mmCIF file of C-alpha atoms and ligand atoms in Angstrom:
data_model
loop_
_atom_site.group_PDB
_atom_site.id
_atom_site.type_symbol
_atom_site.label_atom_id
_atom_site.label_comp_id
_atom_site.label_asym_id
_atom_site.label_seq_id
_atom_site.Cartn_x
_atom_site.Cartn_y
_atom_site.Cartn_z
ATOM 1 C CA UNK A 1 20.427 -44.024 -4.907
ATOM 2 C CA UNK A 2 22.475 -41.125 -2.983
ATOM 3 C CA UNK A 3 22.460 -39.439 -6.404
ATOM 4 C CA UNK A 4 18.514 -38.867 -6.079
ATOM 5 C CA UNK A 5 18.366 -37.941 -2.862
ATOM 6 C CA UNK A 6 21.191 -35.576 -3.024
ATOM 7 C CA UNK A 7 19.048 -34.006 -6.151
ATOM 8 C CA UNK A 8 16.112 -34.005 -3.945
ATOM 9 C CA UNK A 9 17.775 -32.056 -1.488
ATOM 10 C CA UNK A 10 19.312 -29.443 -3.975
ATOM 11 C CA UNK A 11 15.707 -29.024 -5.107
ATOM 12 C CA UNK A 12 14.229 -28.576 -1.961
ATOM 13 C CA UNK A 13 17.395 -25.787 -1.180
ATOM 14 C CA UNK A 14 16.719 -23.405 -4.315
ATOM 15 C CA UNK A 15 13.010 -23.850 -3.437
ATOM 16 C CA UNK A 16 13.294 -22.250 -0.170
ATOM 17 C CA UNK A 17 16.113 -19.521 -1.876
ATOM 18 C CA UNK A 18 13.096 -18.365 -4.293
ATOM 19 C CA UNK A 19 10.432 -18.337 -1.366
ATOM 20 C CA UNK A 20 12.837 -15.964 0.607
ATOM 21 C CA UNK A 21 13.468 -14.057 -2.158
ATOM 22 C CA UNK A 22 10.450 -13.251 -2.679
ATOM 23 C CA UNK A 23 9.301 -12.866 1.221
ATOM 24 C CA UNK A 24 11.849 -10.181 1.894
ATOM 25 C CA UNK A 25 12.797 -8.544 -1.369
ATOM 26 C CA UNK A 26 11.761 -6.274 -4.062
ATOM 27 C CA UNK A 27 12.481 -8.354 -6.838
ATOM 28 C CA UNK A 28 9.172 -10.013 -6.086
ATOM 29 C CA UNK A 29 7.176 -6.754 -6.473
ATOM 30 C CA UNK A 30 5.688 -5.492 -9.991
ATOM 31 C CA UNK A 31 5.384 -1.416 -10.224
ATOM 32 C CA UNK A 32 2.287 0.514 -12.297
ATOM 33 C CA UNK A 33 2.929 4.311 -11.894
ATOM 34 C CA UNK A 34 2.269 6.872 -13.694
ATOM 35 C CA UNK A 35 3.076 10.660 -13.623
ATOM 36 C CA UNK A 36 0.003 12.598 -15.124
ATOM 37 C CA UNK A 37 -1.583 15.994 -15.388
ATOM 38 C CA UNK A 38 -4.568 17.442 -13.623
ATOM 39 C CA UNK A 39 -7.082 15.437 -15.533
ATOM 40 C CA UNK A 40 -8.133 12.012 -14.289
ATOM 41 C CA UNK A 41 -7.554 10.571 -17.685
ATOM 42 C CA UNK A 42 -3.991 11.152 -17.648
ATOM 43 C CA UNK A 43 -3.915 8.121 -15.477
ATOM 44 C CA UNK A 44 -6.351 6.413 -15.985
ATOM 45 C CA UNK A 45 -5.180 3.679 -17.950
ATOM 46 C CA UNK A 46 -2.269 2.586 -15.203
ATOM 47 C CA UNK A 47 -4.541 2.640 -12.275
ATOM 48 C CA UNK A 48 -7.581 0.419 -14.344
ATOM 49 C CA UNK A 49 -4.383 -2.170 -15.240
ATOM 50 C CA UNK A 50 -3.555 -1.928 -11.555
ATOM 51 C CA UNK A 51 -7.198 -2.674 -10.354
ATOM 52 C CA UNK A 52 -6.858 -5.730 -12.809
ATOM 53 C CA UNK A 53 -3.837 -6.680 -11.232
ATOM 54 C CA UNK A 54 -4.747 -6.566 -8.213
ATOM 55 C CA UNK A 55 -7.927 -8.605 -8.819
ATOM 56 C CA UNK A 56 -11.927 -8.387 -9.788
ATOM 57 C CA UNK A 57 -14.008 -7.291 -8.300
ATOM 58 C CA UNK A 58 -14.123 -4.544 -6.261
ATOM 59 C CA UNK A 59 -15.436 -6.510 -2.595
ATOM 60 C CA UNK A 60 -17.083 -2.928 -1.932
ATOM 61 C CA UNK A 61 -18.337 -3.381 2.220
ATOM 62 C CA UNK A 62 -18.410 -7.305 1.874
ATOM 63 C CA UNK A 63 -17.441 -9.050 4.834
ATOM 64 C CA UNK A 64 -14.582 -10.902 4.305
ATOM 65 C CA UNK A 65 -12.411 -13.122 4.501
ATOM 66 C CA UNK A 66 -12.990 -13.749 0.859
ATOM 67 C CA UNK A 67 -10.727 -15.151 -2.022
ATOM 68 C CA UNK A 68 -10.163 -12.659 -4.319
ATOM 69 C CA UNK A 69 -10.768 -9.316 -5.293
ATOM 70 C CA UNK A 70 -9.521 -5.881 -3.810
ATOM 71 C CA UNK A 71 -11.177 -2.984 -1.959
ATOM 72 C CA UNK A 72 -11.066 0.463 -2.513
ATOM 73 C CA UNK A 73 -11.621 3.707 -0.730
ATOM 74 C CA UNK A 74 -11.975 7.060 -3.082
ATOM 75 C CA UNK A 75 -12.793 8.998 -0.062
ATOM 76 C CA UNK A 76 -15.598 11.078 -1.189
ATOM 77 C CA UNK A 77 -18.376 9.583 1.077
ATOM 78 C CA UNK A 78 -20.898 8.471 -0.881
ATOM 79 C CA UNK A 79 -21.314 12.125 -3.053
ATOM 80 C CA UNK A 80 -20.304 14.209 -0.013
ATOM 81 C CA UNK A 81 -19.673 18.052 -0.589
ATOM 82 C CA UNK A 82 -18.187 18.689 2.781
ATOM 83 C CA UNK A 83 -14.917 17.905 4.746
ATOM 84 C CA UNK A 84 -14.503 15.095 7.409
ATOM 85 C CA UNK A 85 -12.287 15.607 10.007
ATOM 86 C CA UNK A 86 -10.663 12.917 11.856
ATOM 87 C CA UNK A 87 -8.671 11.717 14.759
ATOM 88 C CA UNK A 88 -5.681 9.318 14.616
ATOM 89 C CA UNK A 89 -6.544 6.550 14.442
ATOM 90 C CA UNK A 90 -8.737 6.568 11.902
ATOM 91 C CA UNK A 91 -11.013 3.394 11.689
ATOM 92 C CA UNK A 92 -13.746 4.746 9.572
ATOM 93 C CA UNK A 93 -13.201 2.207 7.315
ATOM 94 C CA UNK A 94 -11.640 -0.253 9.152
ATOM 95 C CA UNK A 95 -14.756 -2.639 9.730
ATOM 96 C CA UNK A 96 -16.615 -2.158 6.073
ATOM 97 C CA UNK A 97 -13.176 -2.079 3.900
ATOM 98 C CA UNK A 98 -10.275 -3.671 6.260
ATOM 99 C CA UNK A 99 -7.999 -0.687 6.731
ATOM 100 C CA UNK A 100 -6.967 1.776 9.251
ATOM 101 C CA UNK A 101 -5.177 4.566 9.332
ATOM 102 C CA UNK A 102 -2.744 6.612 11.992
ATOM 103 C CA UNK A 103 -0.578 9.188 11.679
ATOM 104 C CA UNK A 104 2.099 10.786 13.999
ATOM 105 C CA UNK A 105 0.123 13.826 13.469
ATOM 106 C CA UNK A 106 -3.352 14.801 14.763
ATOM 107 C CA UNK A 107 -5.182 13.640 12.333
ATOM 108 C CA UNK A 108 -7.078 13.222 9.215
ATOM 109 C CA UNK A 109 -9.444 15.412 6.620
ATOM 110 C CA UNK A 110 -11.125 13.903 4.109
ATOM 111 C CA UNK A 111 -12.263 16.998 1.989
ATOM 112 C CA UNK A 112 -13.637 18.345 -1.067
ATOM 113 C CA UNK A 113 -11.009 21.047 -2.780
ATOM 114 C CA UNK A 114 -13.505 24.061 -1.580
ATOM 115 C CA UNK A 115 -14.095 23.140 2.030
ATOM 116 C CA UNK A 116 -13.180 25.636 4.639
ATOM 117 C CA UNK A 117 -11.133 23.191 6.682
ATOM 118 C CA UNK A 118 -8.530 22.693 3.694
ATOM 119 C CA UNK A 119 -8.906 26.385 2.300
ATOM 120 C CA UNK A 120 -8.484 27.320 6.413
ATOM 121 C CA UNK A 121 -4.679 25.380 6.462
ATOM 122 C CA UNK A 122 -3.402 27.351 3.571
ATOM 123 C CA UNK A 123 -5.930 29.802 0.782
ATOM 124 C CA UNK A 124 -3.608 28.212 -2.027
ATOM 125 C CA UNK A 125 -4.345 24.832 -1.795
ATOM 126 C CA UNK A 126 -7.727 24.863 -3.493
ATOM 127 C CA UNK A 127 -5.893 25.143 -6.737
ATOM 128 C CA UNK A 128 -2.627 23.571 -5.395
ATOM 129 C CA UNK A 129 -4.496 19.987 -5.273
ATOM 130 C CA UNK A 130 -6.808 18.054 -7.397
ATOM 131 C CA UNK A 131 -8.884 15.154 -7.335
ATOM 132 C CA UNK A 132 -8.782 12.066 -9.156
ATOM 133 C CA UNK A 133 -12.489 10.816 -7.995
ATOM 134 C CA UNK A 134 -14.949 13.952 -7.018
ATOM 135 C CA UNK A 135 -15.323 15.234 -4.849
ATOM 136 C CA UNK A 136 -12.707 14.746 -2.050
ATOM 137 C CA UNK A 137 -8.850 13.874 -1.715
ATOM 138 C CA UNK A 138 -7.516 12.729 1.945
ATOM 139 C CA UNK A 139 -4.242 14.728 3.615
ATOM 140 C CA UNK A 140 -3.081 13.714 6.791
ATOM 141 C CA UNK A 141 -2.688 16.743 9.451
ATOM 142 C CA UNK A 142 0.359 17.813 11.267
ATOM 143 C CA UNK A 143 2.351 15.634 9.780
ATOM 144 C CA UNK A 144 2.713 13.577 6.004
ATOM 145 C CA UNK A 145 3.134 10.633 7.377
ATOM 146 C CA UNK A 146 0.680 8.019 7.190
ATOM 147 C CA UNK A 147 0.788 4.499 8.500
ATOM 148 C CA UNK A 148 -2.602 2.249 7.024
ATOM 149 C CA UNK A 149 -2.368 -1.496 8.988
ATOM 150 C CA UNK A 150 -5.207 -4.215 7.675
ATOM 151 C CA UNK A 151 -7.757 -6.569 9.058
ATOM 152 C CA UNK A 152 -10.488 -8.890 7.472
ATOM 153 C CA UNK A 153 -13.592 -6.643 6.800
ATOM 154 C CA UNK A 154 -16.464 -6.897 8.874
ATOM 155 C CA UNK A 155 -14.241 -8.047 12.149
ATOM 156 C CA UNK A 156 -13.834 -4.862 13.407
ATOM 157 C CA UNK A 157 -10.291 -5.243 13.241
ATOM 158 C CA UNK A 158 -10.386 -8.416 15.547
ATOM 159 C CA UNK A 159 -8.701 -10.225 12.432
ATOM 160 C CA UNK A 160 -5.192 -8.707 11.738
ATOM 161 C CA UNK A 161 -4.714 -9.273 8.129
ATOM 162 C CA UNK A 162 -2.060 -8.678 5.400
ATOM 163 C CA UNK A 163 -2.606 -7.865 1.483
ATOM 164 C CA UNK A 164 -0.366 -8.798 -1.658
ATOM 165 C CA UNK A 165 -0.243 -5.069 -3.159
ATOM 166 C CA UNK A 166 -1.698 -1.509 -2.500
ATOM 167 C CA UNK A 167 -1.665 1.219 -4.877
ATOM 168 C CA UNK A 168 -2.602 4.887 -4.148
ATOM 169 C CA UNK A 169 -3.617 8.417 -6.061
ATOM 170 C CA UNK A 170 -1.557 11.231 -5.295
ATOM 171 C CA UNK A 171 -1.963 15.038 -6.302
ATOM 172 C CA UNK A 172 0.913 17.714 -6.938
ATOM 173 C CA UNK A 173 4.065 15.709 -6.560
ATOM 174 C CA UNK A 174 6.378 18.267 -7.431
ATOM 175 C CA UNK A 175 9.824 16.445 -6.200
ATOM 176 C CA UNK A 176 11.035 13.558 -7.171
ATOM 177 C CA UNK A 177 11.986 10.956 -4.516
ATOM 178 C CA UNK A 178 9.761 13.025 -1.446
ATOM 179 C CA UNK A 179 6.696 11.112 -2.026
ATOM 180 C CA UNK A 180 6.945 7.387 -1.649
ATOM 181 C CA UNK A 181 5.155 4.337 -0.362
ATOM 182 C CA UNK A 182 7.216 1.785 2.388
ATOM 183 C CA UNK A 183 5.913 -1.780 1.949
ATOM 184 C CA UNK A 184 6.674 -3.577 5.442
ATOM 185 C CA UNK A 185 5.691 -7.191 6.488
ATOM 186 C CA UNK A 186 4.518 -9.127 8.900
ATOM 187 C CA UNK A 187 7.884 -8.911 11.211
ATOM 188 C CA UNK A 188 7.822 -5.484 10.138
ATOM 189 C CA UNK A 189 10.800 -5.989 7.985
ATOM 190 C CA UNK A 190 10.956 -3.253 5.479
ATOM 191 C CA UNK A 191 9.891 -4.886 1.984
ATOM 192 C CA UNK A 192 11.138 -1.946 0.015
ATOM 193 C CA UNK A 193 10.919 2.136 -0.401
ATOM 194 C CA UNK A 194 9.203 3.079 -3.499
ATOM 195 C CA UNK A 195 9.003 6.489 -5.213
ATOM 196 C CA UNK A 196 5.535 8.233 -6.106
ATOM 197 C CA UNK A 197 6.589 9.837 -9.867
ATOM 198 C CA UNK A 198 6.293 13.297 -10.080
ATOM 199 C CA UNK A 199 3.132 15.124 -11.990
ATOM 200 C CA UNK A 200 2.856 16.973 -15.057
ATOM 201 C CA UNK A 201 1.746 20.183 -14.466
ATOM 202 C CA UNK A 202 2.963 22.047 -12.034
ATOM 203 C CA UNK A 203 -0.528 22.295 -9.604
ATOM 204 C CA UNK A 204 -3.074 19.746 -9.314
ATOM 205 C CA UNK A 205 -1.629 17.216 -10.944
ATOM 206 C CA UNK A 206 -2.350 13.599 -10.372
ATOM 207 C CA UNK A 207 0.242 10.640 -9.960
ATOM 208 C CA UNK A 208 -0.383 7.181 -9.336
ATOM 209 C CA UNK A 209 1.720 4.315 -7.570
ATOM 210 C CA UNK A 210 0.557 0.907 -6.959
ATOM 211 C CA UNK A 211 2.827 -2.656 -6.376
ATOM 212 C CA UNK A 212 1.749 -5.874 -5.987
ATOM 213 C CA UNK A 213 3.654 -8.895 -5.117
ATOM 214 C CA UNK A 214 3.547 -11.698 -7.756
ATOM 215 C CA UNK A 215 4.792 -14.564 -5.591
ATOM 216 C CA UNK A 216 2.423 -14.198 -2.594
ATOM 217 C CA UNK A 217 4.320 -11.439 -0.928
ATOM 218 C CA UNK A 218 2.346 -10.245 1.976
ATOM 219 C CA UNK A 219 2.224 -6.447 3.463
ATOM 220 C CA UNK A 220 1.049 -5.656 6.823
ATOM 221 C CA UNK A 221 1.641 -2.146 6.841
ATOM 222 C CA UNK A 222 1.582 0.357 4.093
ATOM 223 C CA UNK A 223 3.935 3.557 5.156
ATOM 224 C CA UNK A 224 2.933 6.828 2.898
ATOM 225 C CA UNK A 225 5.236 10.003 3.129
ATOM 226 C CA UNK A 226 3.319 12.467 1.209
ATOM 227 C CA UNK A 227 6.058 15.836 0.044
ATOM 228 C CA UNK A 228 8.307 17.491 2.045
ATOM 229 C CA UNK A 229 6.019 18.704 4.859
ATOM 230 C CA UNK A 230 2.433 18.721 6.650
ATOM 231 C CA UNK A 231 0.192 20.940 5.363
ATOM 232 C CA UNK A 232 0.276 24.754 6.129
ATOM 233 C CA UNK A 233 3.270 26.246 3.786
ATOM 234 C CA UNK A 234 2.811 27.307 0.076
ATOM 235 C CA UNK A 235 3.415 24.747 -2.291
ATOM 236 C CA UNK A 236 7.201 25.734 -3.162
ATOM 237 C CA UNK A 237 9.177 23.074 -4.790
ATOM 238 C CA UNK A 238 11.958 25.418 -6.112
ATOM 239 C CA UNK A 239 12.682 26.093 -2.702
ATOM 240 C CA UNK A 240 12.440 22.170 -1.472
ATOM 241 C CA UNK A 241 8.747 22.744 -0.570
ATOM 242 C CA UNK A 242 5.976 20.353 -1.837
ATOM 243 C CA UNK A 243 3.091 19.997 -0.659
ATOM 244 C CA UNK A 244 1.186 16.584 -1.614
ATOM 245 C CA UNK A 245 -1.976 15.409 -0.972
ATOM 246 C CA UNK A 246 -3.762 12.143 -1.847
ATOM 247 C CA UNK A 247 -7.010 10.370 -3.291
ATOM 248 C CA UNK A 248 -8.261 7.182 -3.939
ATOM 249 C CA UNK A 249 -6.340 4.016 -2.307
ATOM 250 C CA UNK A 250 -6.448 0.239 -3.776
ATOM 251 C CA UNK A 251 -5.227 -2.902 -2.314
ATOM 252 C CA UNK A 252 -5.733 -6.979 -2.435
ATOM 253 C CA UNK A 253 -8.667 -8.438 -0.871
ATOM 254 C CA UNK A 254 -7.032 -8.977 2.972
ATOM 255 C CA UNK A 255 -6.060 -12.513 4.032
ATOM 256 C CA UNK A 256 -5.788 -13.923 7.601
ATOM 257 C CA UNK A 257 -2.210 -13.027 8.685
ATOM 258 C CA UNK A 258 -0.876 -16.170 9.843
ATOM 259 C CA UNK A 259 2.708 -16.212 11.131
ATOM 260 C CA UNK A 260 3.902 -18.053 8.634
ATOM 261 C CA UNK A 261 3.037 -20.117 5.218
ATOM 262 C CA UNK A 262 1.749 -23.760 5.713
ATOM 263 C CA UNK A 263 3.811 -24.701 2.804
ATOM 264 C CA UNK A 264 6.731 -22.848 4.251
ATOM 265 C CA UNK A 265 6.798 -24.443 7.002
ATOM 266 C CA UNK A 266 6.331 -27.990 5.553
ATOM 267 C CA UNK A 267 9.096 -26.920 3.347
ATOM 268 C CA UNK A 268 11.299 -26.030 6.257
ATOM 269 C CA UNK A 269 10.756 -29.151 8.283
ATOM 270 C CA UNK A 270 11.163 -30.880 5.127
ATOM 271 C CA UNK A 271 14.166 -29.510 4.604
ATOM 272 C CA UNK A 272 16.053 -29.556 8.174
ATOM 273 C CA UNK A 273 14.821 -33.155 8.002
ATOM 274 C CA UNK A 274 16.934 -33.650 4.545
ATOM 275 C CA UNK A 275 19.572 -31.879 5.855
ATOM 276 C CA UNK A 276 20.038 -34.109 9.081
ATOM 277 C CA UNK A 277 19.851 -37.182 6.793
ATOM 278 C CA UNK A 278 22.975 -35.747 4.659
ATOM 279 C CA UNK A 279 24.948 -34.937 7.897
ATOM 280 C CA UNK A 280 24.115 -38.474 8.910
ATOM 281 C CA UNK A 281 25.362 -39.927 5.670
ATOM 282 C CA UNK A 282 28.351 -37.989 5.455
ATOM 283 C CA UNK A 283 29.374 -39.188 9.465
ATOM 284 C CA UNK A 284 28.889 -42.749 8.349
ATOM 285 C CA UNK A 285 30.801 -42.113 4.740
HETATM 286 CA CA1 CA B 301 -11.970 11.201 -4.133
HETATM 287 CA CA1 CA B 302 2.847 22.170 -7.282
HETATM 288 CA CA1 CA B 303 3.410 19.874 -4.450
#
């Protein structure tokens, strides 16, 4: 009879090991990236297996919250030919898609490769950057930081949510390591730094990084450090300068951000309650 129990309490132990595991670690996460060149098609493939991964179909501007599925944002508003400019934060798509963006710069620019307001930063960059959907890529300005936080669609961010994986397009990553994407949870514990692989050619290129947690690992803020600097210097990677804008973002459909798992919890009380029963048997031994 103590035999079971103690096996029931061993059990209950390496099941709470494997949920924390995969709460706070990496080991949880699965990686698609892909370093192409300026064509679309170079990466292709990896981003379509990440969109699978992540979960059919695209929600589009469904409310939420809804079971499955992901959302995506390709920036180029609806066949747009001009640039967007921004303030931080950005919420444009925070009601119809569940995301919003800040940066500890001034702003945002969502803008096609010819458009005054990206040709105005720096001349070069219209053949520095490409796109990966046309017509427009997204840059963050004054800075290359930036920060995108969730919320179930159609709340108006009144519903704080998280997602299980997010995946981006990036264009001319010339150094490798510069460019990554911080995963960070609900506590805002740092899930793990990972690196954006550099491109192919040595303008316009397109990369692509997505993760996605495969045990229910849940991300409440997405960190993106795009190059070595904001906008505004020639793209120079021999001398440490790179320059790196993005395009089209993916992530899981958002879910409710609850504090913590209903089966977590169980499991918790579950266990404390086990573990007060062997301490009682062992005083009584
Ligand atoms: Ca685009
Ligand atoms: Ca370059
Ligand atoms: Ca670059």
């Amino acid at each position: 009879m103590r035999g079971t129990r103690f096996a029931v309490l061993l059990a209950a132990s390496a099941a709470v090991v494997v949920l924390a595991t995969a709460q706070t670690g990496r080991a949880g996460f699965v990686v698609y990236s892909a370093g192409g060149d300026n064509t679309p098609a170079s990466i292709q493939g990896t981003v379509d297996a990440f969109r699978a991964a992540l979960g059919n179909p695209n929600n589009g501007n469904a409310p939420g919250p809804l079971g499955s599925g992901r959302r995506e944002i390709n920036w180029d508003g609806g066949g747009s030919t001009t640039a967007s400019p921004a303030g931080t934060p950005f919420n444009g798509f925070r009601n119809i898609r569940g995301a919003s963006f800040t940066t500890p710069g001034t702003g945002f620019l969502q803008t096609p490769l010819d458009a005054p307001e990206l040709l105005g930063i720096n001349p070069t960059y219209g053949t520095t950057f490409s796109f990966f959907s046309p017509v427009r890529i997204f840059v963050p300005l004054g800075s290359n930081v930036t920060d995108a936080r969730f919320s179930i669609p159609g709340t108006n961010g009144a519903v704080p949510a998280v997602v299980g994986g997010f995946g981006a397009v990036f264009t001319d990553v010339d150094l490798a390591g510069a460019t990554t994407i911080e995963l960070f949870g609900l506590g805002g514990t740092s899930l793990g730094v990972f690196n954006v692989p550099t491109g192919r050619t040595a303008d316009g290129s397109l990369s692509f990084l997505g993760i996605v947690g495969d045990a229910g690992e849940r991300i409440a803020r997405v960190r993106i450090t795009t190059g070595t600097t904001a906008l505004g210097p020639n793209d120079n990677p021999g001398q440490g300068v790179d320059v790196v804008g993005m395009d089209d973002f993916f992530f899981r459909e958002p879910a409710v951000a609850t504090p913590e798992p209903a089966s977590l919890v169980m499991l918790g009380t579950g266990l404390a309650g086990l573990a007060g029963w062997a301490r009682r048997r062992r005083a009584v031994a």
